[in-house]
XYZ file of C-alpha atoms in Angstrom:
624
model
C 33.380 16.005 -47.775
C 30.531 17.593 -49.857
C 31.417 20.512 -52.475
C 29.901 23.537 -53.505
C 29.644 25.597 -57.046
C 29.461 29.316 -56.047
C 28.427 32.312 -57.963
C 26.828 35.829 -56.728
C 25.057 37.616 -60.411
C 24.386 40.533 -58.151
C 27.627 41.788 -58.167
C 29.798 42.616 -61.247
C 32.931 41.826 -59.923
C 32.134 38.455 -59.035
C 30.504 37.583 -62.246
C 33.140 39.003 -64.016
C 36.039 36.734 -61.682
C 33.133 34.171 -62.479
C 33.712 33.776 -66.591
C 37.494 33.923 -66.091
C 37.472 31.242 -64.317
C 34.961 28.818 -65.301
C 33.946 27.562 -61.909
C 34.937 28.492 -58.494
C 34.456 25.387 -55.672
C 34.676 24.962 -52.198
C 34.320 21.988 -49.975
C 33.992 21.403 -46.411
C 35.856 19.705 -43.398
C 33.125 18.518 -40.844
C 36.104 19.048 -37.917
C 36.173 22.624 -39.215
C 32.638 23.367 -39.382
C 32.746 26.117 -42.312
C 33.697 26.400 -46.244
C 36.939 25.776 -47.558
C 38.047 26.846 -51.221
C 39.077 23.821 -53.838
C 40.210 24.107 -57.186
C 39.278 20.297 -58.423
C 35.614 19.097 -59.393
C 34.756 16.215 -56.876
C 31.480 14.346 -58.357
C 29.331 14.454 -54.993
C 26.703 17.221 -54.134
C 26.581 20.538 -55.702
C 24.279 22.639 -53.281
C 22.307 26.163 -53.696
C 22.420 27.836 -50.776
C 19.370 31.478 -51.010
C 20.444 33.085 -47.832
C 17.914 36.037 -48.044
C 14.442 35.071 -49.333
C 13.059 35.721 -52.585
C 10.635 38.024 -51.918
C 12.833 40.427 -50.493
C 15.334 40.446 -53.085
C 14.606 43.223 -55.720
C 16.724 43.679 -59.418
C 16.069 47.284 -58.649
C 17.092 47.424 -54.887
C 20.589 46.964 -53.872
C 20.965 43.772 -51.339
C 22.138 44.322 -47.840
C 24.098 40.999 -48.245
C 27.091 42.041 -50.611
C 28.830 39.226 -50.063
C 26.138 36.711 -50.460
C 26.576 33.823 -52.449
C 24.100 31.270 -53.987
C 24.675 27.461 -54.136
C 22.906 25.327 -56.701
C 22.684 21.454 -55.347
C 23.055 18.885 -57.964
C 22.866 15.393 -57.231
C 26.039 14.037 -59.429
C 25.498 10.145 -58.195
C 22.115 9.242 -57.861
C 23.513 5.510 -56.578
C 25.544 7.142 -53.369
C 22.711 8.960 -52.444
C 20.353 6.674 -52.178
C 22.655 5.069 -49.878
C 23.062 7.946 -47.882
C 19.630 7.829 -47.471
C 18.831 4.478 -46.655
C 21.855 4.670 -44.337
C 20.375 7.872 -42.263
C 16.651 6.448 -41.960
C 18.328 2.678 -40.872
C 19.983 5.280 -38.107
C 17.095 7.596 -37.040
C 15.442 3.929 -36.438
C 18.071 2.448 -34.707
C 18.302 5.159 -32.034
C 14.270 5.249 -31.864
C 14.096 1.983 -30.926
C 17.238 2.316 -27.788
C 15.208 5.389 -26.695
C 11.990 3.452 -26.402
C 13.867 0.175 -24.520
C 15.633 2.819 -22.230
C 12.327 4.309 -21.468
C 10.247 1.185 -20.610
C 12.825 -1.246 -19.567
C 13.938 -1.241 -15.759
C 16.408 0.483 -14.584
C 19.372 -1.879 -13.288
C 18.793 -0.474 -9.692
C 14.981 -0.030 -9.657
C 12.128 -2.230 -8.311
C 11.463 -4.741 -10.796
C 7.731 -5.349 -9.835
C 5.550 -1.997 -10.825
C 1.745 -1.619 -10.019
C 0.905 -3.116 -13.330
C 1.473 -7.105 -12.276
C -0.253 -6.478 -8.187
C -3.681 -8.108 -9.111
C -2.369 -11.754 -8.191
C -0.575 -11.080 -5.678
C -3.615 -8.883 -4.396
C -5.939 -11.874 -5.425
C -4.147 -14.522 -2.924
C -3.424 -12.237 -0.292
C -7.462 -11.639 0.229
C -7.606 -15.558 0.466
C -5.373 -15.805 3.349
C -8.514 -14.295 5.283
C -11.140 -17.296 4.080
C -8.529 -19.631 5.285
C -8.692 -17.978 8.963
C -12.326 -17.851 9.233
C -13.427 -19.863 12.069
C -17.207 -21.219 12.866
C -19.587 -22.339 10.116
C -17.887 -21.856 6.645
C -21.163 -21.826 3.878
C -19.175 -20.662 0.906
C -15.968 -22.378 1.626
C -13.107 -21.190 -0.645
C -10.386 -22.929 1.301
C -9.855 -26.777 0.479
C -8.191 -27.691 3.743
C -10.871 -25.644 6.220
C -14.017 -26.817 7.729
C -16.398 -26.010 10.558
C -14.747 -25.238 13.676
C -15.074 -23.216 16.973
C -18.546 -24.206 16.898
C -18.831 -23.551 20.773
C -16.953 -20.935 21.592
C -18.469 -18.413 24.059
C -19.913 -21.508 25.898
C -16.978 -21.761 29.062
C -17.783 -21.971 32.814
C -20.121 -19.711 33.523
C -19.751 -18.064 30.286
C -22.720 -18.675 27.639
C -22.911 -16.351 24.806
C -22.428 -16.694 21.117
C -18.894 -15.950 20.067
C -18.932 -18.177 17.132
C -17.254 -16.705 13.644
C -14.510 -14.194 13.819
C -11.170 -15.231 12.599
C -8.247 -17.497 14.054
C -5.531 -14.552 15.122
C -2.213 -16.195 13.267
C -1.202 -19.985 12.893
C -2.898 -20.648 16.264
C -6.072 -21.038 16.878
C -6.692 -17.891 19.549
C -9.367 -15.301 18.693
C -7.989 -11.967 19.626
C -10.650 -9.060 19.539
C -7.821 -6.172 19.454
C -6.275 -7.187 16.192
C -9.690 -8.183 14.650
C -11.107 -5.008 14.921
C -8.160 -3.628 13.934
C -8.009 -5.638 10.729
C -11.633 -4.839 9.925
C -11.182 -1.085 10.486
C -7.861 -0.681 7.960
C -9.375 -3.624 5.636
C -12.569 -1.153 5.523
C -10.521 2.358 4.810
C -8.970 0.658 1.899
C -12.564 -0.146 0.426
C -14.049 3.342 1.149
C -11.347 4.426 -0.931
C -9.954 2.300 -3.628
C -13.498 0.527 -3.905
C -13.556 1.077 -8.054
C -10.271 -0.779 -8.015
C -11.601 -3.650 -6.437
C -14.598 -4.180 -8.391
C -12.253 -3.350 -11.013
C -10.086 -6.710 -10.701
C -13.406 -8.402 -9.657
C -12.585 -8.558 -6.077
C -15.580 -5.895 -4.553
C -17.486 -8.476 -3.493
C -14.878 -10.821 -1.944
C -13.273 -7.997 0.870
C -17.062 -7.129 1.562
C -17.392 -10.588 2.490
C -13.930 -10.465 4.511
C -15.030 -7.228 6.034
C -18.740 -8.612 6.915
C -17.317 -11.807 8.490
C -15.571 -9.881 11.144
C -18.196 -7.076 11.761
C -20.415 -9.554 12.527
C -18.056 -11.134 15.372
C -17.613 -7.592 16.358
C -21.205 -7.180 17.332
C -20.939 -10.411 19.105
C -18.218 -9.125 21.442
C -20.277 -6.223 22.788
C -22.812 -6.677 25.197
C -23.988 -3.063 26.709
C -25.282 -2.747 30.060
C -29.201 -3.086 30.942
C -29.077 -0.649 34.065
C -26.572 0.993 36.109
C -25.797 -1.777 38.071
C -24.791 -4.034 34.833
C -21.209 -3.226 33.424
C -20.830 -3.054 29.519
C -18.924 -6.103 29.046
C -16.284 -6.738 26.008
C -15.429 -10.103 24.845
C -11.535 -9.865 24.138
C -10.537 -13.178 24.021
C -11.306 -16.840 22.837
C -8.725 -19.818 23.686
C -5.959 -19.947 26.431
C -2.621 -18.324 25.226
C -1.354 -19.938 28.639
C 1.825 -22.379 27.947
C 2.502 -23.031 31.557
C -0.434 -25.244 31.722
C -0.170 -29.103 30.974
C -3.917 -29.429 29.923
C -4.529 -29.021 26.419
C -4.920 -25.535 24.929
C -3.984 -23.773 21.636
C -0.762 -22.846 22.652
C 0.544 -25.805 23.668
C -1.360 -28.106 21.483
C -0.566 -28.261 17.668
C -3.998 -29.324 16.257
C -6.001 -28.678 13.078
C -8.917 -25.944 14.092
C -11.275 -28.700 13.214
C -9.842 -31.193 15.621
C -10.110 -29.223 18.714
C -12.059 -30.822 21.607
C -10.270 -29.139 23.984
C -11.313 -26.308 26.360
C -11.557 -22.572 25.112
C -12.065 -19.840 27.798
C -13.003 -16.633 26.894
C -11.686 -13.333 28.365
C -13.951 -10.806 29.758
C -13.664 -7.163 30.309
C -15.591 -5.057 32.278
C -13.229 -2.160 32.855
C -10.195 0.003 31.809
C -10.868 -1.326 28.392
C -10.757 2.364 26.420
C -8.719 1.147 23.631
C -10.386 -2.076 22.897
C -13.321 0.391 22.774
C -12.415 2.527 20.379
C -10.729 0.084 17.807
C -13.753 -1.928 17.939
C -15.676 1.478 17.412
C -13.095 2.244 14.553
C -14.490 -0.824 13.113
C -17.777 -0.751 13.197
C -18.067 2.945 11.862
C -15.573 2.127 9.064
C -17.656 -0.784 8.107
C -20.986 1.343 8.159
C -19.571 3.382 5.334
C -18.527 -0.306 3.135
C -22.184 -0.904 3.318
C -23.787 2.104 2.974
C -26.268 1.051 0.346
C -27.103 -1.850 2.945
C -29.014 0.879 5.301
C -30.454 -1.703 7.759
C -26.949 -3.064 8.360
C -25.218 -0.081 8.469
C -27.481 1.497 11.041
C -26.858 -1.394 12.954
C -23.499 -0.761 12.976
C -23.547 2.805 13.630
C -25.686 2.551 16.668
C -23.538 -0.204 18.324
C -20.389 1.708 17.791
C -22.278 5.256 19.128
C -23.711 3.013 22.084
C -20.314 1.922 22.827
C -18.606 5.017 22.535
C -20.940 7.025 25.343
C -20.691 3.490 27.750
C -17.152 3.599 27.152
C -14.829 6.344 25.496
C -16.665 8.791 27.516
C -16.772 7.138 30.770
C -13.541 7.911 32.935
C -13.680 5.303 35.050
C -13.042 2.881 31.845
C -10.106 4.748 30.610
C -7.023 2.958 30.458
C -5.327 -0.048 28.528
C -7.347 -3.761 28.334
C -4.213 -5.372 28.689
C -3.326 -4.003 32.545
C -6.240 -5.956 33.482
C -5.677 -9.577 33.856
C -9.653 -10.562 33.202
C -9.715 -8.541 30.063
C -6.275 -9.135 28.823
C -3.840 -10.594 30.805
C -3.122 -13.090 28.360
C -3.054 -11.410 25.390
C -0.363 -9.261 27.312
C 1.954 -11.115 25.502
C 0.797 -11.353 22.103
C -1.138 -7.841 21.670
C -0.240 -5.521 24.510
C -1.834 -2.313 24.133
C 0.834 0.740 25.035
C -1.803 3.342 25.392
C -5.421 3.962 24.918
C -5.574 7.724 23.744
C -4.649 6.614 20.015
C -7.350 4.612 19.920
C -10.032 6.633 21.163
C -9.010 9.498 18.467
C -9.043 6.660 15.949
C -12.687 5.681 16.966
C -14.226 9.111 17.325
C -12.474 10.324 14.130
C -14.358 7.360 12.413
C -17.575 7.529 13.957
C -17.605 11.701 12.978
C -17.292 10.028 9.138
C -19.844 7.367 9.486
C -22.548 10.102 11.825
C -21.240 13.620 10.320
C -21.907 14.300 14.296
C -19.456 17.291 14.939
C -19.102 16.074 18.640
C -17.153 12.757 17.601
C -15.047 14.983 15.588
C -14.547 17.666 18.720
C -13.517 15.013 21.195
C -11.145 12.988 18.759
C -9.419 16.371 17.579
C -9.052 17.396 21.857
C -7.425 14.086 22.471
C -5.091 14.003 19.219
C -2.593 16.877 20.912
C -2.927 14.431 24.590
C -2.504 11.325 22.296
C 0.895 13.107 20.491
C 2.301 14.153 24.014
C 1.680 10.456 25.362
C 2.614 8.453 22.308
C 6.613 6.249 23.200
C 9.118 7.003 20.964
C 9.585 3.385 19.672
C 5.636 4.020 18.200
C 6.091 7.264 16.508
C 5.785 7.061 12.623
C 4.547 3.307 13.220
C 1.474 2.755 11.665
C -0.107 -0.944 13.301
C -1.992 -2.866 15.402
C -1.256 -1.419 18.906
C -0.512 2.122 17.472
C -3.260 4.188 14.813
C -1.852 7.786 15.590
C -0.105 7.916 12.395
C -3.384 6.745 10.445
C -5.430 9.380 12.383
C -3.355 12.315 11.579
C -3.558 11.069 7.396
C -7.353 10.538 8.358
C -7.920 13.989 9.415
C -5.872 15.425 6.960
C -7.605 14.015 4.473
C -10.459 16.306 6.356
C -8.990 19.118 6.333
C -7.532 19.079 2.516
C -11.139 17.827 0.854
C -13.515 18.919 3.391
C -11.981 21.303 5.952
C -15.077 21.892 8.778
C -13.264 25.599 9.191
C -13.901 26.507 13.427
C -13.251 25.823 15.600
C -10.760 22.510 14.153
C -7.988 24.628 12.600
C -6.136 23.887 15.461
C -6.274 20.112 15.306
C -6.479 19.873 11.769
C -3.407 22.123 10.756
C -0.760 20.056 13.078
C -2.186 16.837 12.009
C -1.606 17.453 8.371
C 1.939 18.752 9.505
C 2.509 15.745 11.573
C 1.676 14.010 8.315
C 4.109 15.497 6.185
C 6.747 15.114 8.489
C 5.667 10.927 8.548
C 6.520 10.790 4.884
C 9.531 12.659 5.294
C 10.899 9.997 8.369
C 10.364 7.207 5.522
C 12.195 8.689 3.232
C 14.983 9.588 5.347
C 18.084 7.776 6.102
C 18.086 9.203 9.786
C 15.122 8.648 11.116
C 14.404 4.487 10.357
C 16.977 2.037 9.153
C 17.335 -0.492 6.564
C 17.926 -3.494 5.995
C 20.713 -3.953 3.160
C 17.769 -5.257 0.605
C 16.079 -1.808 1.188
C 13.067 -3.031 3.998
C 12.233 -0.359 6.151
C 13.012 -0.882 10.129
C 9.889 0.636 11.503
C 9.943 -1.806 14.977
C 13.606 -3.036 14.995
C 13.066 -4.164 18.604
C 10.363 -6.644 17.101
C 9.755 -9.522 14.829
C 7.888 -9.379 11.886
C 9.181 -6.330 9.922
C 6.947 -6.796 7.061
C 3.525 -5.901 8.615
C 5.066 -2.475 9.520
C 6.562 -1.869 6.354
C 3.257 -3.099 4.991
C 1.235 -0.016 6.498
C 4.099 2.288 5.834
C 3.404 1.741 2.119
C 0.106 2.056 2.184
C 0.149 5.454 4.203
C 2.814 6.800 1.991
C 0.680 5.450 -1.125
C -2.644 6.792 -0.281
C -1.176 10.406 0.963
C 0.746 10.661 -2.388
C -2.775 9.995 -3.941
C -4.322 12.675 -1.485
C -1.330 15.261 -3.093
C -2.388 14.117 -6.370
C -6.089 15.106 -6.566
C -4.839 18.493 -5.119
C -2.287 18.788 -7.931
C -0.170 18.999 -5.628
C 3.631 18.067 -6.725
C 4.586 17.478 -3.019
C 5.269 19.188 0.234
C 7.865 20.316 3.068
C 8.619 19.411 6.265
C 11.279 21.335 8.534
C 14.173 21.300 6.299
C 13.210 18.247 3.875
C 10.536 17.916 1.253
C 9.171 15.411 -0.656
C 7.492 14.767 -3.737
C 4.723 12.593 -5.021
C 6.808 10.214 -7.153
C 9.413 9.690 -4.270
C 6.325 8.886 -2.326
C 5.331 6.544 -4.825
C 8.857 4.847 -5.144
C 9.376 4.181 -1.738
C 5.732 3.023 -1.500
C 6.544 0.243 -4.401
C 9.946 -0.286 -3.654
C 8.413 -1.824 0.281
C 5.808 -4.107 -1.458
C 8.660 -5.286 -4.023
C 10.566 -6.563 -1.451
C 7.280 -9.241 0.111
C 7.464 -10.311 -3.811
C 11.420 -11.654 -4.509
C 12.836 -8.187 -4.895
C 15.314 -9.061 -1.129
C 18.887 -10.669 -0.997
C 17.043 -14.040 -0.150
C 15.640 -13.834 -4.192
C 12.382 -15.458 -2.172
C 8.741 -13.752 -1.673
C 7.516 -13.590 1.180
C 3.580 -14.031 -0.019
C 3.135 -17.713 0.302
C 2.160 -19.181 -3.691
C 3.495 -16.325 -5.371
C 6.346 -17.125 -7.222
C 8.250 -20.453 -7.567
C 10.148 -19.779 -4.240
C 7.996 -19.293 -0.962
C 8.116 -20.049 2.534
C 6.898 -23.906 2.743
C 6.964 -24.394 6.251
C 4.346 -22.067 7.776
C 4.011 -21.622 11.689
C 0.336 -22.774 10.991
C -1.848 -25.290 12.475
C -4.384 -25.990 9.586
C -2.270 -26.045 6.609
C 0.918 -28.266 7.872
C -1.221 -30.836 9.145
C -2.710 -32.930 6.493
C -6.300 -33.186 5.259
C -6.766 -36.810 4.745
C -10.487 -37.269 7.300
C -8.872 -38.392 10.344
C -8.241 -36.635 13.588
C -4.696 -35.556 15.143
C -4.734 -35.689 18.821
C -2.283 -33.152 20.228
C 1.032 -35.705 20.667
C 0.464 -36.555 16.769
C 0.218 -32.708 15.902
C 3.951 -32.465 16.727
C 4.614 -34.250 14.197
C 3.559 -32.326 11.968
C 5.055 -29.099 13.723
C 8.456 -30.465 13.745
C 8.631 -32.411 10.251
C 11.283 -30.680 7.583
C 8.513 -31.428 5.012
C 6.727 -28.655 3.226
C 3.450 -27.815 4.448
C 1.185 -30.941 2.786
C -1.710 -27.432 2.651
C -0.485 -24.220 0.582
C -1.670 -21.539 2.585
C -1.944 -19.283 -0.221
C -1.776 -15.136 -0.075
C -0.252 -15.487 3.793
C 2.516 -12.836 3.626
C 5.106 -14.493 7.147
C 6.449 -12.571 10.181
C 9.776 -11.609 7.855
C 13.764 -11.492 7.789
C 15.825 -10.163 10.366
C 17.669 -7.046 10.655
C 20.357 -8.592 8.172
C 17.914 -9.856 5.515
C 18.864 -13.237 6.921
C 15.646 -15.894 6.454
C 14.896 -19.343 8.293
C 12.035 -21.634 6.486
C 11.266 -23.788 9.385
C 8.016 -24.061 10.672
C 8.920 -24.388 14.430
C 10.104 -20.953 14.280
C 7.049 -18.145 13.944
C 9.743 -15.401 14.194
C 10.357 -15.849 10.755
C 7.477 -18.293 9.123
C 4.144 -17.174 11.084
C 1.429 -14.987 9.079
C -1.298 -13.082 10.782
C -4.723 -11.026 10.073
C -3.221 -7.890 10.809
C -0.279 -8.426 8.757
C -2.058 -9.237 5.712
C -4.418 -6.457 6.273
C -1.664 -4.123 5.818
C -0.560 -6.085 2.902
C -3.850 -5.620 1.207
C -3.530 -2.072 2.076
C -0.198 -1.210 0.205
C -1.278 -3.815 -2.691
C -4.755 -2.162 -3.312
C -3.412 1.805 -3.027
C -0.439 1.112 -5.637
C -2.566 -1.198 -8.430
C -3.029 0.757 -11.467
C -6.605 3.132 -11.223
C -9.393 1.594 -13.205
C -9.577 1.833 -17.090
C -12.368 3.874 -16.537
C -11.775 5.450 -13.884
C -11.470 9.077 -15.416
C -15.069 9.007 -16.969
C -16.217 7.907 -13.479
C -17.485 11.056 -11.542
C -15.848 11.963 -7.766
C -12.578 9.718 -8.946
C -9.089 10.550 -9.418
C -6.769 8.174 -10.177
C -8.676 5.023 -8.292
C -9.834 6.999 -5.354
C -13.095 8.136 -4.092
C -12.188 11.833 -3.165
C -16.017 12.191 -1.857
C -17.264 9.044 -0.863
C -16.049 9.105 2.835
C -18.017 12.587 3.128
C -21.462 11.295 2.527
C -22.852 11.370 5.446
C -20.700 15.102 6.944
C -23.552 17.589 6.082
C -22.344 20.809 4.578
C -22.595 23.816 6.265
């Protein structure tokens, strides 16, 4: 309760009520909200209450406000009100400080990694790449890797240099599809996120990655000398073939090192379109990572134009490597190509960025409606190794947001951004992809290793959220859904939350992050030990079927992934679960690199927004 002393001099009657009685209080009931008349003295607070201001209030002009009153505040008890005091700071405090925990702890339900902590994880995942380098290793990061694959290319009748490149998975095959395809989306992340990576340091390392397997690239391209010479594409090194009893690295589990055994190396001369235009992806993405390196990049850039015309425009060559057994037959089972017309949009798309030739850009935008039309249902929205569609259309919409080429591309350029937005919309929605029940996205549910897909699907939704963002854009529509840039960027971090412990199996999937990994990885080199002695092939199964951890920590290897129920089996003699690969950890990389936190600097850098290089990927398109 708090009372009042009331008194009005501007009005006779009250002054004269006023002397008769010698003081006239009210008090007040907080339930009821207004003034209530008392006829005792309480010692709390006597308050004066000037409802119309001073300046307006004249002796010789009658106030408006007959029934004002005025309340004088006294403070009666100095002691109760300095309690009162202290007792409503200690509260205004109190609820500061819950407001601040609610706003920057977690959320019970949320992810509970954020872009903040993704520069060790980032950091080990980029060493799972120096541990598959194969051929002469000069700066060796990798304690348990050496030399190897010193004579590959040399097979039969086969002598050419196809040493370098990098070991496919935990075997010791060098595939050419998934290679290229590594060094293409390891590149796109560089061309735009570059200023993060130098940022944490790590500029110089994916450069080095990147470099390691453009050079094998150039290797696996020989181009015809006259008309009567084929162009000839190296897609293979090692034997994939299980049926056999002689030694190969399928059937043998040996250390890269250790391997005396025969390698033979696949050959294609035809029908080879796709494995074409990834490899042309690659070499014009790469151009652009080394721009400031002219020679090398114009190396680059002419192989990948040479290529194109010998290839991607020849008819005759049209067609999957993998229907012909030479080129691909046994990589059928591994990396089986489904089509060819992604991949030549995916090559000429790149080669317009690294040339700023309009005609790579006109043929990749006619074959993008063909490539739509063609593409199997089980590939839409999937974003990997045997499928770039989905990249293409966020590549060229990219184009046609920061650097639209006007006629005659409209077209093209107008569905592919729509074909974007409605991308973002099928990973957000319930209907078009399951889930498993820890929240990982089921992009290839007919297929092991759920992570790589989920992998590129957060870096696609990641990097277009970052695309809305420099257009201050809050988000966009598609049919009757839309989206906005933080759901983007929540489903985006939720995906790489679950590789690092955020799953029902409380374990992360990025081998040597964490206390609870994977220990028995499907892989030849780190679960054999590195003590100087050979393992013939009998004493490498051993090794594959001991229940010991890996005696080698293959550190930053993200594994194949869970099943459909979130259900996980550490055992190295089953790859469905435990077996890493480039391509996989590419897309890793990917999603890790787009969601780390932009530079410190970043906004006093000019042509970034937020991490990205808006321009950078234009520098060679000429302006009209």
């Amino acid at each position: 309760m708090t009372e009042f002393k009331s008194g009005n001099p501007s009005h006779p009657s009250t002054s004269d009520n006023m002397e008769k009685n010698s003081g006239l209080y009210v008090h007040t009931v907080s339930e009821a909200c207004r003034l209530l008349p008392s006829a005792s003295r309480w010692n709390s607070i006597e308050l004066e209450f000037n409802l119309l201001p001073t300046s307006l209030i004249s002796d010789n002009t009658p106030s408006n406000y007959s029934k004002s009153i005025d309340y004088n505040l006294i403070i009666s008890n100095k002691k109760h009100f300095k309690r009162f005091i202290y007792i409503s700071v200690s509260l205004v405090f109190v609820i500061v400080a819950i407001v601040l925990l609610l706003h920057f702890l977690p959320l019970k339900h949320a992810p509970q990694d954020s872009s903040k902590n993704l520069t060790v994880p980032l950091n080990q995942a980029l060493l799972f790449f120096d541990a598959q380098k194969s051929g002469v290793l000069p700066n060796n990061l990798i304690k348990f890797r050496g030399d190897s694959g010193l004579e590959d290319g040399n097979f039969g009748d086969t002598h050419v240099d196809l040493v370098g490149g990098f070991y496919d998975s935990g075997n010791n095959i060098k595939f050419t599809f998934p290679t290229a395809y590594t060094v293409t989306l390891l590149s796109w992340t560089v061309i735009e996120y570059h200023q993060k990576y130098a940022d944490i340091g790590e500029l110089e390392h994916i450069k080095d990655i990147i470099k390691w397997g453009s050079d094998y690239l150039l290797k696996v391209f020989v181009p015809s000398n006259s008309t009567s010479d084929p162009t000839i594409l190296y897609s293979q090194v090692g034997s994939t073939n299980n049926s056999t009893k002689i030694d190969n690295d399928i059937n043998c589990w040996q250390r890269p090192e250790d391997m005396t055994y025969q390698r033979p190396v696949s050959i294609c001369r035809t029908n080879s379109s796709d494995l074409a235009g990834e490899i042309i992806a690659a070499l014009s993405a790469t151009s652009l990572v080394f721009k400031d390196d002219k020679a090398y990049s114009i190396e680059l850039i002419k192989a990948a134009e040479k290529l194109f015309e010998l290839v991607i425009r020849d008819p005759n060559k049209q067609g999957t490597y993998t229907m012909d057994d030479d080129c691909g037959g046994e990589a059928r089972k591994f990396y089986n190509s489904s089509g060819y017309l992604d991949e030549v949009v995916w090559g000429g798309s790149w080669l317009f960025f690294a040339t700023g030739n309009n005609s790579y850009l006109r043929y990749a935008t006619e074959k993008f409606e063909l490539a739509v039309n063609e593409e199997l249902t089980l590939e839409k929205g999937v974003f990997s190794w045997n499928n770039k569609l989905a990249a293409s259309a966020v590549l060229l919409t990219r184009l046609r947001y920061f650097r639209d080429p006007g006629y005659p591309y409209e077209e093209t350029l107008e569905p592919s951004s729509n074909m974007t937005d409605l991308l973002m919309c099928s990973y957000l929605s319930h209907q078009s992809f399951n889930k498993t029940p820890g929240g990982l996205i089921l992009l290839r549910p007919d297929l092991n290793a759920p992570l790589q897909y989920a992998a590129a699907a957060s870096f696609l939704s990641k990097l277009y959220s970052d695309y809305l963002y420099i257009m201050q854009s809050s988000g966009r529509s598609c049919s009757t859904s839309s989206f906005s840039i933080e759901m983007l960027h929540k489903f985006s971090i939720a995906q790489a939350s679950i590789f690092k412990r955020n799953n029902p199996m409380k374990m992360s999937y990025l081998v040597g992050f964490g206390d609870h990994f994977p220990t028995q990885v499907h892989h030849r080199g780190a679960s054999i030990s590195w003590d100087n002695r050979r393992y013939s092939c009998p004493e490498g199964n051993r090794w594959l079927y001991s229940k010991d951890p890996n005696p080698n920590v293959l550190i930053g290897s993200m594994v194949a992934g869970p099943t459909q129920d979130d259900n996980f089996s550490n055992a190295r003699d089953k790859p469905e679960y435990t077996e890493p690969s480039i391509s996989g950890n590419a897309a890793l990389v990917a999603a890790l690199i787009a969601l780390h936190d932009p530079p410190r600097d970043s906004s006093s850098l000019k042509g970034f927004n937020g991490g990205i290089d808006k321009l950078g990927i234009f520098s060679n398109i000429r302006v009209k």
